[in-house]
Amino acid sequence: MSDEATVEEEAGGGIKGLAGKYLTFALANEEYGISILKVREIIGLMEITAVPQTPDFVKGVINLRGRVIPVLELRTKFGMVAQEYNDRTCIIVVEVNGATSTIQVGMLVDSVSEVLNILEEELEESPSFGSTQMDTDCILGMGKVKGEVKILLDVNQVVGKGLLDQLAEM
Amino acid sequence: MADAQKAIEQLLDDLAVKIMNVEPGDLSAIGELLEIFDSLLGHADMAEQPMMVSMVDALKKVFEGMIMGEYSDSQECFDGLINSITVLQEVERGDDANMGVFCEYLQATGYEIDPAVFGISSEPGSDAEVDTRFLADTEMLMAFIEESTEYLTAIEDSVLELESNPTDAETINSIFRSFHTIKGIAGCTDLDDIARLAHSTENLLDEVRNGRHAMDGEAIDVALAVGDRIGKMVAVVKNVFENGVSEYQKIEVDDLIERVNKVLAGDSGEAAGEDEVLGEPLSTSAEAESGSGQGESPAKLDLGQDGDIPDFLQDADLVAGFVSEAFEHLEAIEVNVLELEQAPDDVDIINNIFRPFHTVKGVSGFLNLTHINKLAHTTENLLDDVRNNKIAMNADIIDIVLGVGDFLRSMVQNISDMLEQGPEAYQFFDISDWVAKVVAVQSGQSLADVELPGKDAPGASDPVPAEKEEKTDSLPDAEQAPEPAKVAPTVAKPSAQVAKTPAPAPAATAPRKKSKIGASIKVDVEKLDGLVNAVGELVIMQAMVRQNPLVTSVSDPKLNKDFTQLSRITSELQKTAMSMRMVPIRQTFQKMTRLVRDLSKKSGKIVDLVMEGEETEIDRNMVDSIYDPLVHMMRNSVDHGVQVSEEREALGKPGKGTVKLAAYHKGGNIIIEIHDDGQGLNTAKIRSKAKERGLIAEGDHPSDHEVNNMIFLPGFSTADKITDVSGRGVGMDVVKKGVEKLRGKVELISTPGEGTQFLMRLPLTLAIIDGIIVRVGQERYIIPTTAIQESMRPRKEHYKTVQGQGETLMVRDSLIPVIRLYHVFDVEGGIEKITDGIVVVIENEGRQRALLVDELLGKQEVVIKSLGGYLKDINGVAGGTILSDGRVGLILDLAGLISASDDIGSPLVAGEHL
C-alpha cells in the first residue's frame, strides 16, 4: 500500500502517476475522488460531539470503536452551502500522515458513489482559476471518466495542512 | 493412611481410564481430569508420599501446558502422559523400574525435573564436591538463569537455521555472540564448567565464522549438544538456587569439550592451542573479556582504537540494549554507593557496586565502546582493591565512584542520542581526567592532591592503559595462587571473595529457601496502551449491551447471572491491564537518596533518609512527573526543615536529622509523604510576609494551617537570603503546579518545633479520571472531580454584576466570577437564566470560578482519550472520553477554560439581567 501511496504523493507535476483506483463521492452537484489507499472505511452518520473553539468545518468528534477521531464537513471546508443530513450522508474515514504516526480523520460527504479505476489518459491537470479565493492546493488533478469530471483530492492536504493552518489562526 | 492409599489407587485408575478417552476439545472432561489430579495431590500429600506428590504435580503441570497449547507435538506428548500415568500406577504398587521413562518424558516436555526427588540422580555428590560458589550472589545468579535460558533458545533456533543455510554469516555471528555472552556471565557467576563449555564452543564458532572451519553436520550436532548440556546445567543451578544445595548435581562437561575440540581439530590444523584452553579454560575466557577492555587483544584493538567515531552504531539493536541496561546499572551503582557510605565495610555492597561496573565494562568492550570500557575498567580495578582490603574505603573513593557514575551516564546518554539522531550527535568525552583521578586514589593519594590531574596527557587513551595494564597484572598474583585467575582479577575474584571473607558466607551455605524466579518479559509500551484501550472499550461496550432496553426488558435469571459473571471478568481484565502499567515507586525514591546526601553535605547537616513503601506501585507515565515536585519538597525539608546538629542538640533532639519518605495507597489514591523532624514552619513569619504582600486581606484571620499552605503560592519565600539550594520562592510553586498537573493535591502540615509534613495525593493512574458529568444544552462535559469545590442552584440575591457585565456569585462570603459554559463553548439551548441552572464552583491554580451548567448528570470514572491528532490543543478541552452511551464526551481543561472565558468576556449587555 505504501508504495502506491508514495507514488501518488511524489508525483507532483507528473499527473500520469495519479492513475489508479479512487473512491468517488458527491458534494452538491460535484463528484470528488480520493485515492482508495487512503480510505480506511466508510461509516454511516453517527452522533457527533461538537468541539468548541475549532473552525466551522470541524464538526466534532466521534467514537470509532473506542478511538476518538475528528470529523470534518467537506462542504463547509470547500465553502459550499451546508445541507441537512439525510440517510445518504456518510463519513469516509481516511488515514493521513501526521507528525509522528498516521491519523484517522472522518470526512462528512453527501453520498458515496463508487470505486473507479482512473486511467492515465483520463487524467488532466486541474484548471487554473486565476486569483480567486478558491483553495486549489488540495486538488491533485481531474479525471474525466465517461464524460463526467471527478475532482481528485489530496487527502493529506484536505485534512492535514488546511486544518493545521486554520487552527493556528484561531 | 491405608484409606489414602486406596484412594490414590482408585484415583490413578480413574485417571488412566479418563485420560485415554479424553478428546482435545472436551473442556468438561479436561476439567474433570484436572480435578482428579488435584485430589490425587491432596491424597498423596496426606499419605505422606513426597515422591508421588512431585510426580503427580509434574504431570499436572505438563497436562496444563498441553491444554494451553505449549507443546507443538501434542499427540506425542499425550501418549507420553498416558505412559507416565502407567508408571505412576507402577510406582504406587512399589515398582519404580520405569522411573527413567517417566523422567525422560518430563524432560522432553521441558518440565524442569528435580532429579533428586524422583530418586534418579545417582548421588547428590559429597559436600566436598559441591561447588556452590555461584550461590554467593543470588541476584546475579537470577539474572544469569533468566538470560542464559533466553540465549540458549536463541542458539537453538539459530543453529537449526544454520542447518538449512550453513554459510549465513549473520546467523553464525549471532550464535557466536550468544555463546560469548553465556560464557561471560557464567564466568562472572563462578559457573566455571558452563563457562568452559561455552568457551570451547565459542572457539569452534570463531573458526567457523573466520571461514577456517565448515559448519558441517558434526559441528551443528555438537553445537546443539552443547546447548542442551548447558540447558541442563542451568536447570540444575536453578534447582539448587530454589531448593537448596542438596539438589546439587554434578554434570560433566569434559566429554563434550573434548568432542568440540575433536570437531575443531578435525580439519583445521590449529588444535595445538586447544590443550591450553582445556587446561586453563577460565583464564583464557577471562582474558578474552578483560583483554578486549584493555585493548590487548589485537583483533579487538583494530576495531576499538578508533572508537571515537562510532562504528558501533552498526549494531544498533545491541547498542540500544546496552544503553538501557547501562542506565539501570549506573542507577544501581549510585544507590549502592550511597548505601556504602552508611556502611563502608559491607562487602556485599562493594560487590554490588563492583558487578554493575564489571558488566558495563564487559558489554561496552564487546561493543567497542572503548572509552566507556576503559573508564569502567579503571574504576573496577579501584573497587577490586577496595574489596580486597588493599586500600581502605574512604570518602574520596565514594565521591569518585559517584562522579564516574555520573560521567558514564552522560556518555551513555550521548550514545542513546546518537542512536536516535544519528552519528552527528556524537560528543567527545574526555575520560582521561577521571581515569587519572581513579588511578591516583587507587594509589593512595587523596583526591585533593589530584584535583586537576594529568592534563598533559596527549590523548585520552595513551598513558592510561599502560599504567593500568601493569596494575591488572600485578594485582591478583598476590591474592591467589591455585585459582586460574592469572589475568582475570575480575572474573575470578568472586570466588576468592566467598572463600575468604566470612560475611557473605551465609548466603553460600544457606541459599534462599524458596525464592522463585519471577519470569518477566519486556513489552512495548504502545502495545500495552493498545491493550488498556481495548479493555476500556470492552468495559464500556459491556455496559452498553447491558443497558440496552431490549436486554433490560428480559428478566432471565440465567442472563443476569451471565452478565454478572461477564462484568466480573471484564473488570478483572481491566484491573490486570491497568496494573501492567504500574511500576514500583522505588526507583524514584532511590534517586532521593543521592539528593539528600548532596544537600546535607552542602548545608553541613547530618540527615538520615528513611524510606517506606518503596514497593507501592504507580503509573509508569507518572514516574517522571513526580520527580520534580519530590526534589523540591526534599530540598525544602533538608534546607529549611532540619536544623544543623548543634541547634538540634540544644533543643534536645538527636543531632542527626531524619527525613522520612513514604508512599502508600489510600482510597484510590497514592499518597506520598515527606516528613522531617526539623523546626516546622515559622507561621508568624509567613503570616507577616503574606500580609506584606497583600495575600491576607485586612481584618482577615486565616488559620495557621491556611497560612502555612500559602508557601505554595508562586514567588512566596520567607528566606532572608537566597541560598544555593532554595529561597527564591519557586520551589513550592513548582510542587503545586506539578502535582496539579497530575490531578493531585498537595498539603502541608507543620508542627512547630517538631517538623513539617508534606502530603502529596495523586491519582493511581493518568489514564482514568474521576469526573462529574454535566449537561449544557445537548452537550455533555466532564469536570475533573479534584477541581470541584461545590455545586449549587444559585439564588438571585447572591448574583451580582459589576458594571452590568462582570458577573459574580457570592459563595460563602467570597465573590466568584461566573463562567457561562454555553457561551464560552458556543452551545445552543443552554439555560441562560442563572437561577434556573446549576453552578459548579471550581478551583484552578488558586483561581475560583463558578461554571453555569444546565444539570449535573452524575459522577463517573472515565478513560481519557486524546481527541486524535489535530485537535490536541484546544483551549478548555483536555481530551475526550467515551460515555456509557457510546458517544464522545469532552473533558474540561479548567485552566484553558478560564483563560478562554477571560478572552471571550461576558454575553451580557450592560444593564441587562438574565
Coordinates of C-alpha atoms in Angstrom, one line a residue, chain B residues 181-577:
Chain B
T181 CA 27.6 -13.9 26.4
I182 CA 26.8 -17.1 28.2
K183 CA 30.5 -17.6 28.7
G184 CA 30.9 -14.2 30.1
I185 CA 28.0 -14.2 32.5
A186 CA 28.8 -17.8 33.6
G187 CA 32.3 -16.8 34.3
C188 CA 31.1 -13.9 36.4
T189 CA 28.8 -16.1 38.3
D190 CA 31.5 -18.7 39.0
L191 CA 29.9 -21.3 37.0
D192 CA 33.2 -22.5 35.6
D193 CA 32.0 -25.6 33.9
I194 CA 29.4 -23.7 31.9
A195 CA 32.0 -21.0 31.1
R196 CA 34.5 -23.6 29.9
L197 CA 32.0 -25.4 27.7
A198 CA 30.7 -22.2 26.2
H199 CA 34.2 -21.1 25.7
S200 CA 35.3 -24.1 23.7
T201 CA 32.2 -23.9 21.6
E202 CA 32.9 -20.2 21.0
N203 CA 36.3 -21.2 19.8
L204 CA 34.8 -23.6 17.3
L205 CA 32.4 -21.0 16.1
D206 CA 35.1 -18.4 15.8
E207 CA 36.9 -20.8 13.4
V208 CA 33.7 -21.2 11.5
R209 CA 33.0 -17.5 11.1
N210 CA 36.5 -16.9 10.0
G211 CA 36.0 -19.5 7.4
R212 CA 38.5 -21.8 8.7
H213 CA 36.0 -24.5 9.5
A214 CA 32.9 -25.6 7.8
M215 CA 29.7 -25.6 9.6
D216 CA 29.0 -29.2 8.8
G217 CA 26.6 -31.7 10.3
E218 CA 29.0 -32.7 13.0
A219 CA 29.6 -29.1 14.1
I220 CA 25.9 -28.5 14.2
D221 CA 25.3 -31.6 16.2
V222 CA 27.9 -30.6 18.6
A223 CA 26.6 -27.0 18.9
L224 CA 23.1 -28.4 19.7
A225 CA 24.5 -30.9 22.2
V226 CA 26.4 -28.1 23.9
G227 CA 23.2 -26.0 24.1
D228 CA 21.3 -28.9 25.6
R229 CA 24.0 -29.6 28.1
I230 CA 24.2 -26.1 29.2
G231 CA 20.5 -26.0 29.4
K232 CA 20.6 -29.0 31.8
M233 CA 23.3 -27.3 33.8
V234 CA 21.3 -24.2 34.1
A235 CA 18.3 -26.2 35.2
V236 CA 20.4 -27.7 37.9
V237 CA 21.7 -24.3 39.0
K238 CA 18.1 -23.1 39.1
N239 CA 17.0 -26.0 41.1
V240 CA 19.8 -25.6 43.6
F241 CA 19.0 -22.0 43.8
E242 CA 15.4 -22.6 44.6
N243 CA 15.6 -25.7 46.7
G244 CA 18.9 -25.7 48.4
V245 CA 22.3 -27.2 48.0
S246 CA 21.1 -30.7 48.5
E247 CA 19.8 -30.6 45.0
Y248 CA 23.2 -30.1 43.5
Q249 CA 24.1 -32.5 40.8
K250 CA 27.4 -32.6 39.0
I251 CA 27.1 -32.6 35.3
E252 CA 30.2 -33.5 33.4
V253 CA 31.3 -31.3 30.6
D254 CA 34.7 -32.6 29.7
D255 CA 33.4 -35.2 27.4
L256 CA 31.6 -32.5 25.4
I257 CA 34.5 -30.2 25.4
E258 CA 36.6 -32.9 24.1
R259 CA 34.1 -33.6 21.4
V260 CA 34.1 -29.9 20.5
N261 CA 37.8 -29.9 20.3
K262 CA 37.8 -33.0 18.1
V263 CA 35.5 -31.3 15.7
L264 CA 37.7 -28.3 15.8
A265 CA 40.8 -30.4 15.2
G266 CA 39.1 -32.4 12.6
D267 CA 40.1 -30.3 9.7
S268 CA 41.7 -27.3 11.0
G269 CA 45.3 -27.7 11.9
E270 CA 45.1 -25.4 14.9
A271 CA 44.2 -27.9 17.5
A272 CA 47.6 -27.3 19.1
G273 CA 46.3 -24.4 21.1
E274 CA 43.3 -26.2 22.3
D275 CA 45.0 -28.1 25.1
E276 CA 45.8 -24.9 26.7
V277 CA 42.2 -24.0 26.5
L278 CA 41.3 -27.2 28.2
G279 CA 43.8 -26.8 30.9
E280 CA 43.2 -23.3 31.8
P281 CA 39.9 -22.5 30.4
L282 CA 38.6 -19.8 32.7
S283 CA 41.7 -17.7 32.5
T284 CA 41.5 -17.8 28.7
S285 CA 38.0 -16.8 28.7
A286 CA 38.6 -14.1 31.1
E287 CA 41.5 -12.9 29.1
A288 CA 39.3 -12.6 26.1
E289 CA 36.9 -10.5 28.0
S290 CA 39.1 -8.2 30.0
G291 CA 41.6 -8.2 27.1
S292 CA 39.0 -6.6 25.0
G293 CA 38.7 -4.0 27.6
Q294 CA 42.3 -3.1 27.7
G295 CA 42.8 -3.2 24.0
E296 CA 45.3 -6.0 24.4
S297 CA 43.8 -8.4 22.1
P298 CA 44.9 -7.4 18.6
A299 CA 41.6 -8.3 16.9
K300 CA 39.7 -6.0 19.1
L301 CA 42.3 -3.4 19.1
D302 CA 41.9 -2.8 15.4
L303 CA 38.2 -2.1 15.8
G304 CA 38.4 -0.5 19.1
Q305 CA 41.2 2.0 18.9
D306 CA 39.3 4.4 16.6
G307 CA 36.3 4.0 18.8
D308 CA 36.0 7.8 18.7
I309 CA 33.8 7.7 15.7
P310 CA 31.0 5.3 16.4
D311 CA 31.4 2.3 14.2
F312 CA 29.4 0.5 16.9
L313 CA 26.3 2.1 15.6
Q314 CA 26.2 -0.7 13.0
D315 CA 24.7 -3.0 15.6
A316 CA 22.0 -0.7 16.7
D317 CA 19.9 -3.3 18.5
L318 CA 22.8 -4.5 20.6
V319 CA 23.8 -1.0 21.4
A320 CA 20.3 0.0 22.3
G321 CA 20.2 -2.9 24.7
F322 CA 23.4 -1.8 26.2
V323 CA 22.2 1.7 26.7
S324 CA 19.1 0.7 28.6
E325 CA 21.0 -1.8 30.6
A326 CA 23.8 0.6 31.3
F327 CA 21.3 3.1 32.7
E328 CA 20.0 0.5 35.0
H329 CA 23.4 -0.5 36.1
L330 CA 24.5 3.1 36.7
E331 CA 21.5 3.7 38.8
A332 CA 22.2 0.6 40.8
I333 CA 25.7 1.8 41.3
E334 CA 24.6 5.1 42.6
V335 CA 22.1 3.5 45.0
N336 CA 24.7 1.2 46.3
V337 CA 27.4 3.7 46.7
L338 CA 25.1 5.8 48.8
E339 CA 24.4 2.7 50.9
L340 CA 28.1 2.1 51.2
E341 CA 28.6 5.5 52.6
Q342 CA 26.5 4.4 55.5
A343 CA 28.2 1.1 55.9
P344 CA 31.7 1.4 54.4
D345 CA 32.8 -2.1 55.4
D346 CA 29.9 -4.0 54.0
V347 CA 31.5 -6.3 51.4
D348 CA 28.2 -7.2 49.9
I349 CA 27.6 -3.6 49.0
I350 CA 31.0 -3.2 47.5
N351 CA 30.3 -6.3 45.4
N352 CA 27.0 -4.8 44.4
I353 CA 28.9 -1.8 43.0
F354 CA 31.6 -3.8 41.5
R355 CA 29.4 -6.0 39.5
P356 CA 27.5 -3.4 37.5
F357 CA 30.8 -1.8 36.7
H358 CA 32.1 -5.1 35.6
T359 CA 29.0 -5.7 33.4
V360 CA 29.2 -2.3 31.9
K361 CA 32.8 -2.8 31.2
G362 CA 32.3 -6.2 29.6
V363 CA 29.4 -5.2 27.4
S364 CA 31.0 -1.9 26.3
G365 CA 34.2 -3.8 25.4
F366 CA 32.2 -6.2 23.4
L367 CA 30.6 -3.3 21.5
N368 CA 33.8 -1.5 21.0
L369 CA 32.8 1.4 23.2
T370 CA 36.4 1.9 24.2
H371 CA 36.1 4.9 26.3
I372 CA 33.3 3.7 28.5
N373 CA 35.0 0.4 28.7
K374 CA 38.3 2.0 29.9
L375 CA 36.7 4.2 32.5
A376 CA 34.5 1.4 33.8
H377 CA 37.5 -0.9 33.9
T378 CA 39.7 1.5 35.8
T379 CA 37.0 2.1 38.4
E380 CA 36.5 -1.6 38.6
N381 CA 40.2 -2.0 39.5
L382 CA 39.8 0.5 42.2
L383 CA 36.9 -1.2 43.6
D384 CA 38.6 -4.5 43.4
D385 CA 41.4 -3.2 45.5
V386 CA 38.9 -1.9 48.0
R387 CA 37.1 -5.2 48.4
N388 CA 40.4 -7.0 48.8
N389 CA 41.2 -4.6 51.6
K390 CA 44.2 -3.3 49.7
I391 CA 43.0 0.2 50.2
A392 CA 40.5 1.4 52.7
M393 CA 37.2 2.8 51.7
N394 CA 37.0 6.5 52.2
A395 CA 35.0 9.5 51.3
D396 CA 37.2 10.2 48.3
I397 CA 36.5 6.9 46.8
I398 CA 32.8 7.3 47.2
D399 CA 32.9 10.7 45.6
I400 CA 34.9 9.5 42.8
V401 CA 32.8 6.5 42.1
L402 CA 29.7 8.7 42.2
G403 CA 31.5 11.1 39.8
V404 CA 32.5 8.3 37.5
G405 CA 28.9 7.0 37.5
D406 CA 27.6 10.4 36.5
F407 CA 30.2 10.8 33.8
L408 CA 29.4 7.4 32.4
R409 CA 25.8 8.2 32.4
S410 CA 26.4 11.2 30.3
M411 CA 28.5 9.1 27.9
V412 CA 25.8 6.5 27.7
Q413 CA 23.2 9.3 27.2
N414 CA 25.3 10.5 24.3
I415 CA 25.2 7.1 22.7
S416 CA 21.5 7.0 23.2
D417 CA 21.2 10.3 21.5
M418 CA 23.3 9.0 18.6
L419 CA 21.0 6.1 18.2
E420 CA 18.2 8.5 17.9
Q421 CA 19.7 11.3 15.9
G422 CA 22.5 9.6 14.0
P423 CA 26.2 10.0 14.4
E424 CA 26.1 13.8 14.2
A425 CA 25.0 13.8 17.8
Y426 CA 28.4 12.4 18.8
Q427 CA 30.1 14.2 21.5
F428 CA 33.6 13.7 22.7
F429 CA 34.1 12.8 26.3
D430 CA 37.5 13.2 27.8
I431 CA 37.8 10.4 30.2
S432 CA 41.5 11.0 31.0
D433 CA 40.7 13.2 34.0
W434 CA 38.6 10.7 35.6
V435 CA 40.9 7.8 34.8
A436 CA 43.7 9.7 36.3
K437 CA 41.7 10.5 39.4
V438 CA 40.7 6.9 39.9
V439 CA 44.2 5.7 39.4
A440 CA 45.5 8.4 41.8
V441 CA 43.0 7.4 44.5
Q442 CA 43.9 3.8 44.0
S443 CA 47.5 4.5 44.6
G444 CA 46.6 6.1 47.9
Q445 CA 46.7 9.8 47.1
S446 CA 43.9 11.9 48.4
L447 CA 41.5 13.4 46.0
A448 CA 42.5 16.9 46.9
D449 CA 46.0 16.3 45.6
V450 CA 44.9 15.2 42.2
E451 CA 42.0 17.6 41.7
L452 CA 43.5 18.7 38.4
P453 CA 45.2 15.7 37.1
G454 CA 47.1 14.7 34.0
K455 CA 46.1 17.4 31.6
D456 CA 49.4 16.9 30.0
A457 CA 48.3 13.6 28.6
P458 CA 48.4 13.9 24.9
G459 CA 45.4 11.7 24.1
A460 CA 42.7 10.3 26.1
S461 CA 43.8 6.8 25.6
D462 CA 47.6 6.6 25.6
P463 CA 49.2 6.8 29.0
V464 CA 46.5 5.2 31.0
P465 CA 46.3 1.8 29.6
A466 CA 50.0 1.2 30.2
E467 CA 49.6 2.1 33.8
K468 CA 46.6 0.0 34.1
E469 CA 48.0 -3.0 32.4
E470 CA 50.7 -3.1 34.9
K471 CA 48.2 -2.9 37.6
T472 CA 45.9 -5.6 36.5
D473 CA 48.9 -7.9 36.1
S474 CA 50.3 -7.3 39.5
L475 CA 47.1 -7.2 41.5
P476 CA 45.8 -10.6 41.5
D477 CA 49.0 -12.5 41.9
A478 CA 49.4 -11.7 45.5
E479 CA 45.8 -12.7 46.1
Q480 CA 45.7 -16.2 44.9
A481 CA 47.8 -19.0 43.7
P482 CA 45.8 -22.0 42.9
E483 CA 42.8 -20.5 41.2
P484 CA 43.2 -19.9 37.5
A485 CA 43.0 -16.2 37.9
K486 CA 46.2 -15.0 36.4
V487 CA 44.9 -12.4 34.1
A488 CA 41.5 -12.4 35.3
P489 CA 41.1 -10.4 38.5
T490 CA 37.6 -9.5 37.8
V491 CA 36.1 -12.8 36.7
A492 CA 37.8 -15.0 39.2
K493 CA 37.5 -12.7 42.2
P494 CA 34.1 -13.5 43.4
S495 CA 35.2 -17.0 44.2
A496 CA 38.1 -15.7 46.2
Q497 CA 35.7 -13.5 47.9
V498 CA 33.5 -16.2 49.1
A499 CA 36.3 -18.3 50.2
K500 CA 38.0 -15.7 52.2
T501 CA 35.5 -13.3 53.7
P502 CA 33.2 -14.6 56.3
A503 CA 30.5 -12.0 55.6
P504 CA 28.8 -13.5 52.5
A505 CA 29.2 -17.0 53.6
P506 CA 25.7 -17.4 54.9
A507 CA 24.5 -16.7 51.5
A508 CA 26.6 -19.5 50.2
T509 CA 25.7 -22.1 52.7
A510 CA 22.1 -21.4 53.2
P511 CA 20.7 -20.3 49.9
R512 CA 17.2 -18.7 49.9
K513 CA 14.7 -21.3 50.7
K514 CA 12.1 -20.8 48.1
S515 CA 13.0 -17.8 46.2
K516 CA 11.1 -18.2 43.0
I517 CA 12.4 -16.6 39.9
G518 CA 9.7 -14.4 38.6
A519 CA 9.7 -14.6 34.9
S520 CA 9.2 -11.4 33.2
I521 CA 9.0 -10.1 29.7
K522 CA 9.6 -6.7 28.2
V523 CA 6.6 -5.3 26.3
D524 CA 6.4 -2.4 24.0
V525 CA 4.6 0.4 25.8
E526 CA 2.5 1.1 22.7
K527 CA 1.2 -2.5 22.8
L528 CA 0.4 -2.1 26.4
D529 CA -1.5 1.1 25.8
G530 CA -3.4 -0.6 23.0
L531 CA -4.4 -3.4 25.3
V532 CA -5.5 -0.9 28.0
N533 CA -7.5 1.0 25.4
A534 CA -9.2 -2.1 24.1
V535 CA -10.0 -3.3 27.5
G536 CA -11.5 0.1 28.4
E537 CA -13.7 -0.3 25.3
L538 CA -14.7 -3.7 26.3
V539 CA -15.9 -2.4 29.6
I540 CA -17.9 0.3 28.0
M541 CA -19.3 -2.0 25.4
Q542 CA -20.4 -4.5 28.0
A543 CA -22.2 -1.7 29.9
M544 CA -23.9 -0.6 26.8
V545 CA -25.1 -4.0 25.9
R546 CA -26.3 -4.5 29.4
Q547 CA -28.2 -1.2 29.3
N548 CA -29.8 -1.9 26.0
P549 CA -33.6 -1.6 26.5
L550 CA -34.1 -4.9 24.8
V551 CA -31.8 -6.6 27.2
T552 CA -33.1 -4.9 30.3
S553 CA -36.6 -5.9 29.5
V554 CA -35.7 -9.5 29.6
S555 CA -35.8 -11.0 33.1
D556 CA -34.0 -14.2 32.7
P557 CA -32.0 -15.2 35.7
K558 CA -29.5 -17.1 33.5
L559 CA -28.9 -13.9 31.5
N560 CA -28.5 -11.9 34.6
K561 CA -26.1 -14.4 36.1
D562 CA -24.1 -14.4 32.9
F563 CA -23.9 -10.7 32.8
T564 CA -22.7 -10.5 36.4
Q565 CA -20.1 -13.0 35.5
L566 CA -19.1 -11.1 32.4
S567 CA -18.8 -7.8 34.2
R568 CA -16.7 -9.5 36.8
I569 CA -14.4 -10.9 34.2
T570 CA -14.1 -7.6 32.3
S571 CA -13.4 -5.6 35.5
E572 CA -10.8 -8.2 36.4
L573 CA -9.3 -7.9 33.0
Q574 CA -9.3 -4.1 33.3
K575 CA -7.6 -4.3 36.6
T576 CA -4.9 -6.6 35.3
A577 CA -4.4 -4.4 32.2

